[in-house]
CSV table of C-alpha atoms and ligand atoms in Angstrom, one decimal:
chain,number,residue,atom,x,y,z
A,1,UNK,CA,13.8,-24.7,25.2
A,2,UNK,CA,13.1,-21.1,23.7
A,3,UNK,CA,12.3,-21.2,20.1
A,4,UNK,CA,14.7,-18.9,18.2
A,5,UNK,CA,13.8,-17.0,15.3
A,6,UNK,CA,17.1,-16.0,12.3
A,7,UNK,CA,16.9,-12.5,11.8
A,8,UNK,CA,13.1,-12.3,14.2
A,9,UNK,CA,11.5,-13.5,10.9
A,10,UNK,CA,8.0,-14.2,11.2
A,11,UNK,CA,8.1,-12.8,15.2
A,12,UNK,CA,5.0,-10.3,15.9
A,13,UNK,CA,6.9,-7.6,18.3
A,14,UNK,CA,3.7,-6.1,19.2
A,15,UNK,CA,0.5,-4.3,17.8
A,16,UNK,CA,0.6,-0.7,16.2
A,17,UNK,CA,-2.1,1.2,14.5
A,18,UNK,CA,0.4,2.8,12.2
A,19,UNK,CA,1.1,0.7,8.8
A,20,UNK,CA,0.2,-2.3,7.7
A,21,UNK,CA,2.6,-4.3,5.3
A,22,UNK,CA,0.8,-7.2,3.7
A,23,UNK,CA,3.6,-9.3,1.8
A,24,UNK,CA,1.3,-11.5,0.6
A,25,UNK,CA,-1.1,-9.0,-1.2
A,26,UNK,CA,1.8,-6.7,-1.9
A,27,UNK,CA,-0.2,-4.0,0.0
A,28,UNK,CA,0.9,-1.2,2.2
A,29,UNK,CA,-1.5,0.5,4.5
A,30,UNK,CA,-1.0,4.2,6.1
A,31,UNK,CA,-3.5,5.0,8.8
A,32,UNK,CA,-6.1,3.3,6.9
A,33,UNK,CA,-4.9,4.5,3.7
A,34,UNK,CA,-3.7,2.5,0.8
A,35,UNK,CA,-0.6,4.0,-0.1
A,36,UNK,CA,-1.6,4.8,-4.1
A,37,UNK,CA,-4.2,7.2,-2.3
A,38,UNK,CA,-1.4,9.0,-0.9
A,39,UNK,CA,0.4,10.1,-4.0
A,40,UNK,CA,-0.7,13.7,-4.1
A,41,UNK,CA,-0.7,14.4,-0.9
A,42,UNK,CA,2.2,17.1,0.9
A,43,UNK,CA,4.8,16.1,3.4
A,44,UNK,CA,3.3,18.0,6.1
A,45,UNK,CA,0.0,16.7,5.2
A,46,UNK,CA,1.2,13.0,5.1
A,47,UNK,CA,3.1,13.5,9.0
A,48,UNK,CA,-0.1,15.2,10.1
A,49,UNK,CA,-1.6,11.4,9.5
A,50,UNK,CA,1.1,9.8,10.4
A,51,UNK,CA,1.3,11.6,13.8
A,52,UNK,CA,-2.1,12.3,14.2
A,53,UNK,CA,-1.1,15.5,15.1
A,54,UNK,CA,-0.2,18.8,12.9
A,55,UNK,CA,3.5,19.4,12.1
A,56,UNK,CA,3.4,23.0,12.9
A,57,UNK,CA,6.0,25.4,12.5
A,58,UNK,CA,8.1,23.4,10.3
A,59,UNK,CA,9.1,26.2,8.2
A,60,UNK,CA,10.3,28.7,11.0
A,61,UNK,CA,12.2,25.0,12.9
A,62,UNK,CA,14.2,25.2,9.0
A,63,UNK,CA,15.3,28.7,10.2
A,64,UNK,CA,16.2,28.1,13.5
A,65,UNK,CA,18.4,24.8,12.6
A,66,UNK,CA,20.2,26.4,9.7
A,67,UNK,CA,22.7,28.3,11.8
A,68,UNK,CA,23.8,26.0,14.2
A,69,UNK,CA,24.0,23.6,10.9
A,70,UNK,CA,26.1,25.9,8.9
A,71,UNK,CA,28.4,26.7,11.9
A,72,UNK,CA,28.6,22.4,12.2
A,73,UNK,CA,29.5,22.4,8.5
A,74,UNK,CA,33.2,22.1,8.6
A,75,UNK,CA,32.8,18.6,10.7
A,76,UNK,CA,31.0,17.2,7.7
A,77,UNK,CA,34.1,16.9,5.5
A,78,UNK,CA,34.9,12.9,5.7
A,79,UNK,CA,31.4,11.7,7.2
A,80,UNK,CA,29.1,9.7,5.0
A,81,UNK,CA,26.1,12.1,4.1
A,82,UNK,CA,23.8,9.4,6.9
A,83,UNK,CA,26.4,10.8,9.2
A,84,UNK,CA,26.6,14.1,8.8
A,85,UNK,CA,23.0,13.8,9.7
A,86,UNK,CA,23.7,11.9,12.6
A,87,UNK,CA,26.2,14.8,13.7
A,88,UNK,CA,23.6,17.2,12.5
A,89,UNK,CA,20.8,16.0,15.3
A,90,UNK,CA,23.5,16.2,17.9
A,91,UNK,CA,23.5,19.9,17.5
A,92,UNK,CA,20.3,20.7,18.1
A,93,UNK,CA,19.1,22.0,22.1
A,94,UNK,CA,17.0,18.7,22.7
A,95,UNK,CA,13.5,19.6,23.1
A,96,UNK,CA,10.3,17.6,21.9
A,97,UNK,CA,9.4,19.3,19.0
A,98,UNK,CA,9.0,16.9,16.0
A,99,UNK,CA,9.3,19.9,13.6
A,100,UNK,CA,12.8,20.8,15.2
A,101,UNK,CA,14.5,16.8,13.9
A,102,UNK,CA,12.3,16.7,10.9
A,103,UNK,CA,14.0,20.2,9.4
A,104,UNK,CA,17.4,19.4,11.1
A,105,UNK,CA,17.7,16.4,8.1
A,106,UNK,CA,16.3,17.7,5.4
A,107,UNK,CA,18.2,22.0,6.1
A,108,UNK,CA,21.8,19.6,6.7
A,109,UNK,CA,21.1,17.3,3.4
A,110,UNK,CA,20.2,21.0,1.7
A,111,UNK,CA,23.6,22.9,3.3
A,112,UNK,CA,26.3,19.9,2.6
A,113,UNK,CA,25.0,20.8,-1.2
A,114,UNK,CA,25.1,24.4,-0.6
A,115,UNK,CA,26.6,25.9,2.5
A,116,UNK,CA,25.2,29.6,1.6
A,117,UNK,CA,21.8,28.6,0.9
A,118,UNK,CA,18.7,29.8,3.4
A,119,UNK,CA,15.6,28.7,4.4
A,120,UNK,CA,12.3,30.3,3.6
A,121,UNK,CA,10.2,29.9,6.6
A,122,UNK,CA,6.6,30.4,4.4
A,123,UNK,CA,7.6,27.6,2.1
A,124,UNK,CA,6.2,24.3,1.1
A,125,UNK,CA,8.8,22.1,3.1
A,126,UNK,CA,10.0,19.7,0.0
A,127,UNK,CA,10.0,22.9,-2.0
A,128,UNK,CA,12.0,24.6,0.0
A,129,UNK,CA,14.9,21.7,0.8
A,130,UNK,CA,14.6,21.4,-3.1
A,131,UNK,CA,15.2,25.1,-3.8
A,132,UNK,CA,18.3,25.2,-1.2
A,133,UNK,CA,20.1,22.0,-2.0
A,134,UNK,CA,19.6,22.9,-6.1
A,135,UNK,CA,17.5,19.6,-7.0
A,136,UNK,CA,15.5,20.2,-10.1
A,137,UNK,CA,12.1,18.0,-10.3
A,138,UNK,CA,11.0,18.8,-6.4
A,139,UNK,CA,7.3,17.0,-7.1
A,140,UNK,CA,9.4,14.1,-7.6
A,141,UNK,CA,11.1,14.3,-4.3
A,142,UNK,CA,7.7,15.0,-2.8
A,143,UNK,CA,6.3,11.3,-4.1
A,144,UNK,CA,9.7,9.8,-3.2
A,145,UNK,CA,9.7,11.3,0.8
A,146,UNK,CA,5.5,10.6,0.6
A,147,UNK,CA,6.5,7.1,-0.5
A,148,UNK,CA,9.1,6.3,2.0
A,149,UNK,CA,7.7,7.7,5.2
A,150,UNK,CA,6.3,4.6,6.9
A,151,UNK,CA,6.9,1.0,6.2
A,152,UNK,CA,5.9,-1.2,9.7
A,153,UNK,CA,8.9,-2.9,11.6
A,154,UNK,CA,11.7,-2.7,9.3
A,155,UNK,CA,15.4,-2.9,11.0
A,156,UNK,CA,15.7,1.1,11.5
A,157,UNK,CA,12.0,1.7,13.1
A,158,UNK,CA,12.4,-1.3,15.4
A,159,UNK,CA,15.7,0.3,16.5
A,160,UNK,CA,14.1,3.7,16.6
A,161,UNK,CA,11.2,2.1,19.2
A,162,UNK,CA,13.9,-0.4,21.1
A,163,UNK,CA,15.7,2.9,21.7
A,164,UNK,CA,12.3,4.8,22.7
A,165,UNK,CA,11.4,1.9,24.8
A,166,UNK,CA,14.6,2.8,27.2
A,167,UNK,CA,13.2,6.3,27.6
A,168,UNK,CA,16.2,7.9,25.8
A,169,UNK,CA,14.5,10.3,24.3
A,170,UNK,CA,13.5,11.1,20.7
A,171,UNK,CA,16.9,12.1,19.9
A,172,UNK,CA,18.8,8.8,20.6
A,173,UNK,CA,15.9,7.1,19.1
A,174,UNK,CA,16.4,9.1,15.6
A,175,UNK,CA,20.4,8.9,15.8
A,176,UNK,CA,20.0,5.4,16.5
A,177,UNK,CA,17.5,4.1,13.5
A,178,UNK,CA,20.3,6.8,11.1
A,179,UNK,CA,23.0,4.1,12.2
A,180,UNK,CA,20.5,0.8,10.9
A,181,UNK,CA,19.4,2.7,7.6
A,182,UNK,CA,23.0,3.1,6.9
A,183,UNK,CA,23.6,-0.1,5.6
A,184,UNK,CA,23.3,-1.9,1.8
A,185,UNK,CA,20.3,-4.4,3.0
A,186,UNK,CA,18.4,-1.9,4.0
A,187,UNK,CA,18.8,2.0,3.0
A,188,UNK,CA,22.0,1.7,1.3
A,189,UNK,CA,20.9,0.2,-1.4
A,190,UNK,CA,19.8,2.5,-3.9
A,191,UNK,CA,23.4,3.5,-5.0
A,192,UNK,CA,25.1,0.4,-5.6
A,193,UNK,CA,21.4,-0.6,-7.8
A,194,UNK,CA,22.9,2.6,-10.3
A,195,UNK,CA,26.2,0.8,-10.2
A,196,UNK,CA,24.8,-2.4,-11.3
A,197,UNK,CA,22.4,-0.8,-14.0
A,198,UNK,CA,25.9,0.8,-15.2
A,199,UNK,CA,27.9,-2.4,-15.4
A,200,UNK,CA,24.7,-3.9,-17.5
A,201,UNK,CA,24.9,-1.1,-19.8
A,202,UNK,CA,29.1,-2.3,-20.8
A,203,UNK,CA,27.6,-5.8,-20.7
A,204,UNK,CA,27.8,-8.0,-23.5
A,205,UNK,CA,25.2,-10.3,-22.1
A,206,UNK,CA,23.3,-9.0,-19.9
A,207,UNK,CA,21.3,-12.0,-18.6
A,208,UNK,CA,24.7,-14.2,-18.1
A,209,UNK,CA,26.0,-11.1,-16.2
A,210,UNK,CA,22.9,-11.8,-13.7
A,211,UNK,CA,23.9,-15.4,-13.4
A,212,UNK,CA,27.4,-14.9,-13.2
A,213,UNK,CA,26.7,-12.7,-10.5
A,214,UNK,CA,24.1,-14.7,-8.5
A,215,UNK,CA,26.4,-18.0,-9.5
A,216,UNK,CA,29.9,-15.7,-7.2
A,217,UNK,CA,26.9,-15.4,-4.7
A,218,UNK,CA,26.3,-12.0,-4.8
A,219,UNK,CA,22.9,-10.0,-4.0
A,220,UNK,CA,21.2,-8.3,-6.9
A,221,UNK,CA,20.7,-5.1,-5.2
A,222,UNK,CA,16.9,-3.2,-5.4
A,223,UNK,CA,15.5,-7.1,-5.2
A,224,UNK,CA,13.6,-9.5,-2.8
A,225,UNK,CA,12.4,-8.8,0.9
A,226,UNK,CA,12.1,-10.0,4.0
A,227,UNK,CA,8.2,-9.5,3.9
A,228,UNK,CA,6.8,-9.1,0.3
A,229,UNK,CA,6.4,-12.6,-1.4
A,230,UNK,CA,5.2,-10.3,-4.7
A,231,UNK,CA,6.6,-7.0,-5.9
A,232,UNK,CA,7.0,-4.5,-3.3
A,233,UNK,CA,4.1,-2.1,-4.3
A,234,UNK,CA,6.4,0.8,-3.6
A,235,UNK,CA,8.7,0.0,-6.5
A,236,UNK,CA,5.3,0.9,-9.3
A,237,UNK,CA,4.4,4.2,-7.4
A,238,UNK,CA,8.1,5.1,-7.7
A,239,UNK,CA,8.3,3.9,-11.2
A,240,UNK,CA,5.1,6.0,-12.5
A,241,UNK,CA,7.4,9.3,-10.7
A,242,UNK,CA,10.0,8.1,-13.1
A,243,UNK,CA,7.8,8.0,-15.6
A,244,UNK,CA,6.3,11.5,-15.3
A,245,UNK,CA,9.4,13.2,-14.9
A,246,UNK,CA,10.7,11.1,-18.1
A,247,UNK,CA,8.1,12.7,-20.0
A,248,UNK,CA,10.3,16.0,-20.1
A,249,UNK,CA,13.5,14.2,-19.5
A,250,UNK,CA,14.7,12.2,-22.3
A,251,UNK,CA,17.7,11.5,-20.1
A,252,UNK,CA,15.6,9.3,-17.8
A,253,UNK,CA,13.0,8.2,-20.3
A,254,UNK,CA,16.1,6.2,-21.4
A,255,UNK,CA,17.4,5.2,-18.5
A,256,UNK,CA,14.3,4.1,-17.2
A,257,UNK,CA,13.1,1.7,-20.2
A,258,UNK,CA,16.6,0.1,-19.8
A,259,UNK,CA,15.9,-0.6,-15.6
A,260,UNK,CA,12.5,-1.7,-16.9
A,261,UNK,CA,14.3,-3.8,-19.5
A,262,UNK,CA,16.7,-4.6,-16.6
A,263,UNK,CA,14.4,-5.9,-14.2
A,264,UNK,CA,12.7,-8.5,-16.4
A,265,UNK,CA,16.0,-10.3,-16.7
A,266,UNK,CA,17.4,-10.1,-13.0
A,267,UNK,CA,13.7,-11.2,-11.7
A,268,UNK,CA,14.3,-14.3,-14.0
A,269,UNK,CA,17.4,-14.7,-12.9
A,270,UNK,CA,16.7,-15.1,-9.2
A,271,UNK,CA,13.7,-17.1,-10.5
A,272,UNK,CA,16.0,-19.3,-11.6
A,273,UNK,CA,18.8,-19.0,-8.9
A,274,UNK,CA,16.6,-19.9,-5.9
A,275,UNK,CA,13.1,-21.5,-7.2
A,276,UNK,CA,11.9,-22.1,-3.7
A,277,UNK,CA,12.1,-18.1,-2.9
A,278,UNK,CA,10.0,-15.5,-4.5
A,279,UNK,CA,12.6,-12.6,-5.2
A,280,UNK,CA,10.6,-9.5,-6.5
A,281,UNK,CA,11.9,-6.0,-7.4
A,282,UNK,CA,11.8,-3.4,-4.4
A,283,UNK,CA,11.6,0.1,-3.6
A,284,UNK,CA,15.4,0.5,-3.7
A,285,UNK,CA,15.3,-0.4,-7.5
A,286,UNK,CA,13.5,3.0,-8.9
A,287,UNK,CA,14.2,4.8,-6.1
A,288,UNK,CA,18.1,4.9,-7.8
A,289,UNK,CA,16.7,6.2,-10.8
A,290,UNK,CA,14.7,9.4,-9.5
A,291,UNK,CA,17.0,10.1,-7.1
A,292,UNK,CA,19.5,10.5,-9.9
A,293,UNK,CA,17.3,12.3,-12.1
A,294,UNK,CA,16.1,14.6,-8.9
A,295,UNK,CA,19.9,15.7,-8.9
A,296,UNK,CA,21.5,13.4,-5.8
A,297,UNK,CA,24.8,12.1,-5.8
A,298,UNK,CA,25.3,8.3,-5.5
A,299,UNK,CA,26.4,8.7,-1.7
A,300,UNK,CA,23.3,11.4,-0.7
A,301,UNK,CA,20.4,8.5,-1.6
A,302,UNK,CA,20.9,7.1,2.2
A,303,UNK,CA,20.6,10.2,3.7
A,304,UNK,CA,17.8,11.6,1.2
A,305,UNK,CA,15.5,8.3,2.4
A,306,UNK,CA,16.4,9.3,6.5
A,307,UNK,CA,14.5,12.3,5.3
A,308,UNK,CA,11.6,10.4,4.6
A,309,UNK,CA,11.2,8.0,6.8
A,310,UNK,CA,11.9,10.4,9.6
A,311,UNK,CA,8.3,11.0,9.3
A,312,UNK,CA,7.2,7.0,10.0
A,313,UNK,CA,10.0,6.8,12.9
A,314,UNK,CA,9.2,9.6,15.0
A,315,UNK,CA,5.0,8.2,14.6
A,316,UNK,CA,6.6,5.0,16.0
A,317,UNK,CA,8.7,6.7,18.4
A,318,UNK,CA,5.7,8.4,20.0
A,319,UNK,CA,3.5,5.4,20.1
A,320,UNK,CA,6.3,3.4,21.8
A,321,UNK,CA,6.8,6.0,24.7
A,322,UNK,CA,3.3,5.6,25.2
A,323,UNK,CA,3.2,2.1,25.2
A,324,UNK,CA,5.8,2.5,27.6
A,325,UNK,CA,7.0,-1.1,28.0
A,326,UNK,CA,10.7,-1.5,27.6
A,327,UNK,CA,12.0,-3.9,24.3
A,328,UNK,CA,14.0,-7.0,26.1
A,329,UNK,CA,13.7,-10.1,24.2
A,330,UNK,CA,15.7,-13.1,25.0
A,331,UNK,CA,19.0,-15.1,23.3
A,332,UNK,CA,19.3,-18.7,23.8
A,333,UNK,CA,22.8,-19.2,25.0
A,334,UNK,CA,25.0,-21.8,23.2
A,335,UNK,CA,28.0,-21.1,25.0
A,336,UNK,CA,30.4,-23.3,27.4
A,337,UNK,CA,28.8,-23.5,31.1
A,338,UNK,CA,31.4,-24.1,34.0
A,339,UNK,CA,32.3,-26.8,34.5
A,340,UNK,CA,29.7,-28.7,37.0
A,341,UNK,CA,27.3,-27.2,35.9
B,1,LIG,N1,19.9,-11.3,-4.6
B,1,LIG,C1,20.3,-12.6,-4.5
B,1,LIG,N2,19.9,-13.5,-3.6
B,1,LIG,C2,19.0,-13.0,-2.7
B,1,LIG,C3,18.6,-11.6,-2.7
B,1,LIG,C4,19.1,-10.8,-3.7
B,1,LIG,N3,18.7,-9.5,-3.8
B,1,LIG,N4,17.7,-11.5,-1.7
B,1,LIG,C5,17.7,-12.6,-1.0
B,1,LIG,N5,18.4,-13.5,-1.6
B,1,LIG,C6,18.6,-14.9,-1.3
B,1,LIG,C7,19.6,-15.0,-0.1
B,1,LIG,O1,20.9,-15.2,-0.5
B,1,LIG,C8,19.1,-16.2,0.7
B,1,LIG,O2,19.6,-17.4,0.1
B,1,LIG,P1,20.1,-18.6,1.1
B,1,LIG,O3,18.9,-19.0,1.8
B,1,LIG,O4,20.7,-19.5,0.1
B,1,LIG,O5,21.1,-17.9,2.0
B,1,LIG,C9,17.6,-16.2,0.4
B,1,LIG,O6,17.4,-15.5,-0.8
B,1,LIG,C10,16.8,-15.5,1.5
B,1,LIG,O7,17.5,-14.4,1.8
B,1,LIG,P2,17.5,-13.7,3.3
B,1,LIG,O8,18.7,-12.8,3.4
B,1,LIG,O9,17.2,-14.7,4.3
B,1,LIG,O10,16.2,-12.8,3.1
B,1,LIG,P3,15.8,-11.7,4.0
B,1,LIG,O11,14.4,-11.6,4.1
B,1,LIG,O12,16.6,-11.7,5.3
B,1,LIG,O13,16.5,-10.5,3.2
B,1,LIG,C11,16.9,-8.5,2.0
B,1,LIG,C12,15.9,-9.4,2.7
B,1,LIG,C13,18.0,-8.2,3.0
B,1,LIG,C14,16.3,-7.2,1.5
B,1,LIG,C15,17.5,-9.3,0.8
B,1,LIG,O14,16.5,-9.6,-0.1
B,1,LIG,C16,18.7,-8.5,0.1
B,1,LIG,O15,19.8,-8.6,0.6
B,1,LIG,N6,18.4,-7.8,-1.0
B,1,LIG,C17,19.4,-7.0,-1.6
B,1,LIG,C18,19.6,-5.7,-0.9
B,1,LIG,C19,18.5,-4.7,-1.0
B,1,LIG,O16,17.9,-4.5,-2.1
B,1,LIG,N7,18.1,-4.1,0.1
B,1,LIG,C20,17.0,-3.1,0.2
B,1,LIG,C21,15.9,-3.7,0.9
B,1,LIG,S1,14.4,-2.6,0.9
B,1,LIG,C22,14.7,-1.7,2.3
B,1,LIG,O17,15.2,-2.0,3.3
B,1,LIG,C23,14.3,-0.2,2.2
């Protein structure tokens, strides 16, 4: 009888030298890096240790995407901004450069926020998508993309490597881990966690608004994880970028100390609600908050994390292809059998 795992919880897929995430000790591990250690370092610098190689010629791939982007533009109108990237990597020749997918996301998140805008090829990356798409605080963005990049089997880089494991190419691997971001357990979280924090601020009471809540059976979004039994260590460094940006922005320094305020109530709450189940903050939680204050609409965060973790699926991408083993695992069948059989 094969054993079957809910949801491959607790099932080791395979080895990788990339990331380690230790739920246990609420630590995450780049490359032999704690991920605190990473905070100052650039986006090209952090894919250059992701990847083990150099991302060269990421500012010139900006240039030669933003045409055939801005020509794409007038199919973005109705698409979610996660698919308008999507669309955006199907217009691109398809070639192996890295560079090439990695400026396709962040020049099409820059150009559905400004069609006109273009690329400088001798800029900082993060600097650059900043300047085009308007954002104000781009060392924030930085932190937030550095902070995001990698993060070990999660549901949209084990779809990025099953999809590399066919030999489809980086391409269908990227499009592929887009679609599993997409949705509220996973990437889309970080816009309905403003919604909530905005429906605490017209509460009453905000800790019976947590138990009604949990009570109707609803997920408090930004909170617990399928491998961190303490608080995802990504949700402090994202909260200390909050914090340094709040030091010139009194509009976040108050929205922050309400999250903060926030968070202390809905992590009793779930106490509370399932005793047997330790349900910490995530990185979803504070990620709302500077994303906000960075200048992103509610419906961009999705896309804004792609942008970021692009980095950790195309690392994963490239050690699956050398692996080279195709990803088949097996379903026990619980079906009807013939009858005879
Ligand atoms: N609010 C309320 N209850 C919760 C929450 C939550 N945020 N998270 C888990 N639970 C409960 C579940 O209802 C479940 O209860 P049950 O056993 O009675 O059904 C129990 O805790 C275990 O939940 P699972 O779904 O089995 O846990 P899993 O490890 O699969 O889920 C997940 C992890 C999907 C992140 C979950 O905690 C969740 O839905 N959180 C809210 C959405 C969110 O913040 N997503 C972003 C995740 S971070 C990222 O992907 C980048």
């Amino acid at each position: 009888m094969q054993v079957v795992s809910s949801g491959l919880e607790g099932v080791c897929v395979g080895e990788s030298r990339i990331s380690l995430v230790d739920g246990q000790a609420g630590r995450l591990i780049l490359r032999g890096f704690h991920l605190h250690q990473l905070g100052e370092k650039g986006y090209e610098e952090l894919a250059q240790i992701l990847w083990e190689v150099p991302l060269s010629g990421l500012g010139e791939a900006r240039v030669r995407v933003a045409p055939l982007l801005r020509e794409a533009l007038p199919l973005a109108g109705g698409l979610a901004p996660i698919e308008w990237l999507r669309l955006a990597l199907d217009r691109l020749p398809d070639g192996k450069n890295p560079a090439d997918w990695v400026a396709a996301l962040g020049v099409a998140l820059a150009l559905r926020r400004n069609p006109q805008a273009e690329p400088d090829p001798q800029a900082d990356h993060v600097a650059d998508i900043a300047r085009m798409a308007g954002l104000r605080w781009p060392d924030g963005l930085r932190r937030y993309w550095v902070c995001v990049a990698e993060h070990g089997m999660n549901a949209s880089t084990f779809t990025a490597r099953v999809v590399a494991s066919t030999r489809a190419g980086q391409r269908a691997a990227l499009s592929a881990a887009l679609g599993a971001l997409q949705g509220p357990l996973h990437g889309g979280a970080p816009g309905p966690v403003l919604d909530m924090l905005d429906e605490l601020q017209l509460a009453p009471d905000p800790a019976a608004w947590f138990g009604q809540k949990l009570g109707a059976g609803e997920r408090l979004m930004g909170f617990g994880h399928r491998i961190y039994r303490v608080r995802d260590p990504r949700a402090e460094v994202l909260r200390t970028a909050c914090q340094k940006i709040a030091e010139h922005s009194p509009e976040l320094a108050a929205r922050l100390r309400f999250a903060e305020q926030m968070e202390g109530l809905a992590t009793q709450a779930l106490a509370a609600h399932k005793p047997g189940r330790v349900l910490q903050t995530n990185v979803e939680y504070y990620t709302a908050l500077l994303l906000e204050a960075i200048g992103f609409q509610r419906e961009e965060f999705t896309a804004v994390f792609a942008c970021g973790r692009v980095l950790g699926w195309l690392a994963h991408i490239a050690e699956q292809e050398k692996e080279g083993r195709l990803i088949r695992p097996e379903v026990r069948y619980v079906g009807p059998l013939p009858a005879g059989d």
